Amino acid sequence: MIQAPRGTKDVLPQESYLWQWIEQEMRTIAEKAGYREIRTPVFEHTELFLRGVGDTTDIVQKEMYTFEDKGKRSITLKPEGTAGVVRAVIENRLYADTLPIKAYYINSPIFRYENPQSGRLREHHQFGMEFFGSLSPSADAELIVILLALLKRFGINNLAVHINSNGCEKCRPSYLEKLRGYLKPYRNKLCDTCKIRIEQNPLRVLDCKIDADKPEVRGTPLMIDYLCDECDEHFENLKAILDKIEVPYTIDTSIVRGLDYYTKTVFEITMQTKGREMALCGGGRYDGLVSELGGPVTPAVGFGLGMERIILEMSNQNILPAAPPILDVFVCNLQKEDQSEAFLLSQLLRQSGIKADSDHMNRSLKAQFKYADKIGAKFVVIVGGEEESRGAVAVRNMNTKEQTEVSKNNLIQFLLEKGN
Ligand code: HAM
């Protein structure tokens, strides 16, 4: 038996309605705020992620699905959504259009070679929003507010907003020097990758899956204490907006985020689940990434939200919506040998927007009724009975078990009216 690769998950017909439902809510909330959908390829040139995400990050060093294609190019399955969007913005010169650019992606497959566990997959799917062209902290606040409204809509309440500032290219270098100086004496306590990272990119030691929780690493100097005036002002203004719109948040100096592109604001929204804290989404500013990847200087901010984690948490909290009925109407024919009239009628009903089907399994009438009940059909229409001579059919309401004679001419209107 061939099984699905470790860390992947099927979405089966009986649960796909949950995905469609959360997707619809995500689209609605994004489009209400003027974001339009962007779709980028599932794979990109590896170099995009080396330069975009950063070649000293855990994601790039340990988790990417990278392979050589038949043309000998190094290709990588998207390990995150932002770099591809930035590449598309630059390649298609979207920045030359009216700013800001507000884009969202949905159900985007993301691949990371991680240790699978509850809420952590090797293929997961993200809803993300990216906002290009604005330096204003109101853009950062907009994303946080949208996220909270979305999560509230899903009924997830046990949330905490964590914010921090990662500084910028002006203030970060001197902080990194401090960090290097601090970490060097502990070099031997760190993993082999982090020993090298002290020199190359000491910030990455702070979110290394092996070293981040070691007491030596927890006591490092904090970026927030070394912000330049511009970053400090941005952070203060963001906090002022969040205070004004009464969004509760905590300043969490431990958030560094596992990707290199962040500048200024970084944030995560976490939930308490089964005794541990799990991030539902994370994001922040990346004011340098568009220019780093060859475009003009364009500030930007965005987030990514793990869609599996939403469904998992809703399931844990028992707040998943009930499955809708598969069909509105099941059409049966009393004459078992001839199902063609039932077949034709079901096609006609579909054309009027009614979800309808007829028997394809050669079942007895009793078995057809049982099947109709099982799939939750609201009505069974019976053709070929004594009503036939009056140009009518029998319609049974499967909830009330009430049976009515309805003229064929009025059938569609009857079903549309009663079905709602
Ligand atoms: P990220 O924090 O790496 O950020 O991922 C975003 C979200 O994806 C996480 O908060 C989590 O819910 C979900 N996630 C991450 N890894 C897994 C996994 N292995 N299994 C299941 N869910 C997972 C980014 O990817 C950035 N691109 C976000 C961003 C957009 N920043 C700016 N714009």
CSV table of N, CA and C and ligand atoms in Angstrom, one decimal, residues 59 80-82 105 112 114 119-121 124 126 129-130 257 259 261-262 279-284 286 302-306 309, ligand 1:
chain,number,residue,atom,x,y,z
A,59,ILE,N,15.1,27.6,7.8
A,59,ILE,CA,14.2,27.2,6.6
A,59,ILE,C,15.1,26.9,5.4
A,80,GLU,N,7.8,29.3,1.8
A,80,GLU,CA,7.0,30.4,2.4
A,80,GLU,C,6.5,31.2,1.2
A,81,GLY,N,5.5,32.1,1.5
A,81,GLY,CA,4.8,32.7,0.4
A,81,GLY,C,5.3,34.1,-0.1
A,82,THR,N,6.0,34.8,0.8
A,82,THR,CA,6.3,36.2,0.5
A,82,THR,C,7.3,36.4,-0.6
A,105,TYR,N,-2.9,35.8,-0.9
A,105,TYR,CA,-2.9,34.5,-1.5
A,105,TYR,C,-3.6,33.5,-0.5
A,112,ARG,N,8.0,22.5,3.9
A,112,ARG,CA,9.2,22.6,4.8
A,112,ARG,C,9.5,21.2,5.4
A,114,GLU,N,10.1,19.5,8.0
A,114,GLU,CA,10.2,19.6,9.5
A,114,GLU,C,9.8,18.3,10.1
A,119,GLY,N,-0.2,20.0,14.2
A,119,GLY,CA,-0.1,21.4,13.7
A,119,GLY,C,1.2,21.7,13.0
A,120,ARG,N,2.0,20.7,12.8
A,120,ARG,CA,3.3,20.9,12.0
A,120,ARG,C,3.4,19.9,10.9
A,121,LEU,N,3.3,20.4,9.7
A,121,LEU,CA,3.3,19.4,8.5
A,121,LEU,C,4.5,19.7,7.6
A,124,HIS,N,2.0,22.4,4.2
A,124,HIS,CA,0.9,23.0,4.8
A,124,HIS,C,0.4,24.1,3.8
A,126,GLN,N,-1.1,28.2,3.3
A,126,GLN,CA,-1.2,29.5,4.0
A,126,GLN,C,-2.2,30.4,3.3
A,129,MET,N,-1.4,37.9,3.4
A,129,MET,CA,-1.7,39.2,2.8
A,129,MET,C,-0.4,40.0,2.8
A,130,GLU,N,-0.2,40.7,1.7
A,130,GLU,CA,1.0,41.5,1.5
A,130,GLU,C,0.6,42.9,1.1
A,257,ARG,N,11.4,35.9,14.5
A,257,ARG,CA,10.9,35.4,13.3
A,257,ARG,C,12.1,34.6,12.5
A,259,LEU,N,12.9,34.3,9.5
A,259,LEU,CA,13.2,34.6,8.1
A,259,LEU,C,14.0,35.9,8.2
A,261,TYR,N,14.2,38.6,6.2
A,261,TYR,CA,13.8,39.8,5.5
A,261,TYR,C,13.1,40.8,6.4
A,262,TYR,N,12.8,40.5,7.6
A,262,TYR,CA,12.0,41.4,8.5
A,262,TYR,C,12.8,42.7,8.9
A,279,ALA,N,1.7,29.3,17.3
A,279,ALA,CA,1.4,30.4,16.4
A,279,ALA,C,0.4,30.1,15.4
A,280,LEU,N,-0.6,30.9,15.3
A,280,LEU,CA,-1.6,30.7,14.2
A,280,LEU,C,-1.1,31.5,12.9
A,281,CYS,N,-0.5,32.6,13.2
A,281,CYS,CA,0.0,33.4,12.1
A,281,CYS,C,1.2,34.2,12.5
A,282,GLY,N,2.0,34.7,11.5
A,282,GLY,CA,3.1,35.5,11.8
A,282,GLY,C,3.4,36.4,10.7
A,283,GLY,N,4.0,37.5,10.9
A,283,GLY,CA,4.3,38.4,9.8
A,283,GLY,C,5.1,39.6,10.3
A,284,GLY,N,5.2,40.6,9.5
A,284,GLY,CA,5.9,41.8,9.8
A,284,GLY,C,6.3,42.6,8.6
A,286,TYR,N,8.9,44.2,5.8
A,286,TYR,CA,10.1,43.8,5.1
A,286,TYR,C,10.4,44.9,4.1
A,302,GLY,N,3.4,42.3,5.8
A,302,GLY,CA,2.5,41.2,5.4
A,302,GLY,C,2.4,40.1,6.5
A,303,PHE,N,1.6,39.1,6.3
A,303,PHE,CA,1.5,38.0,7.3
A,303,PHE,C,1.2,36.7,6.5
A,304,GLY,N,1.5,35.6,7.2
A,304,GLY,CA,1.1,34.3,6.7
A,304,GLY,C,0.3,33.6,7.8
A,305,LEU,N,-0.8,32.9,7.4
A,305,LEU,CA,-1.6,32.2,8.4
A,305,LEU,C,-1.7,30.8,8.0
A,306,GLY,N,-1.4,29.9,9.0
A,306,GLY,CA,-1.5,28.4,8.6
A,306,GLY,C,-2.9,27.9,8.7
A,309,ARG,N,-3.8,24.9,10.8
A,309,ARG,CA,-3.9,25.2,12.3
A,309,ARG,C,-5.2,25.8,12.7
B,1,HAM,P1,5.8,31.7,9.1
B,1,HAM,O1,5.7,32.2,10.5
B,1,HAM,O2,7.0,30.9,8.8
B,1,HAM,O3,5.8,33.0,8.2
B,1,HAM,O4,4.5,30.9,8.8
B,1,HAM,C1,3.3,31.5,8.9
B,1,HAM,C2,2.3,30.5,9.5
B,1,HAM,O5,2.2,29.3,8.8
B,1,HAM,C3,2.7,30.1,10.9
B,1,HAM,O6,2.3,31.0,11.9
B,1,HAM,C4,1.9,28.8,11.1
B,1,HAM,O7,0.5,29.0,11.4
B,1,HAM,C5,2.0,28.2,9.7
B,1,HAM,N1,3.0,27.2,9.6
B,1,HAM,C6,4.3,27.4,9.4
B,1,HAM,N2,5.0,26.3,9.3
B,1,HAM,C7,4.1,25.3,9.4
B,1,HAM,C8,4.1,23.9,9.4
B,1,HAM,N3,5.2,23.2,9.2
B,1,HAM,N4,2.9,23.2,9.5
B,1,HAM,C9,1.7,23.8,9.6
B,1,HAM,N5,1.6,25.2,9.6
B,1,HAM,C10,2.8,25.9,9.5
B,1,HAM,C11,5.9,33.0,6.9
B,1,HAM,O8,5.9,32.0,6.2
B,1,HAM,C12,6.0,34.4,6.3
B,1,HAM,N6,6.1,34.3,4.8
B,1,HAM,C13,4.8,35.3,6.7
B,1,HAM,C14,4.8,36.6,6.1
B,1,HAM,C15,4.1,37.1,5.0
B,1,HAM,N7,5.6,37.6,6.5
B,1,HAM,C16,5.3,38.7,5.7
B,1,HAM,N8,4.5,38.4,4.8
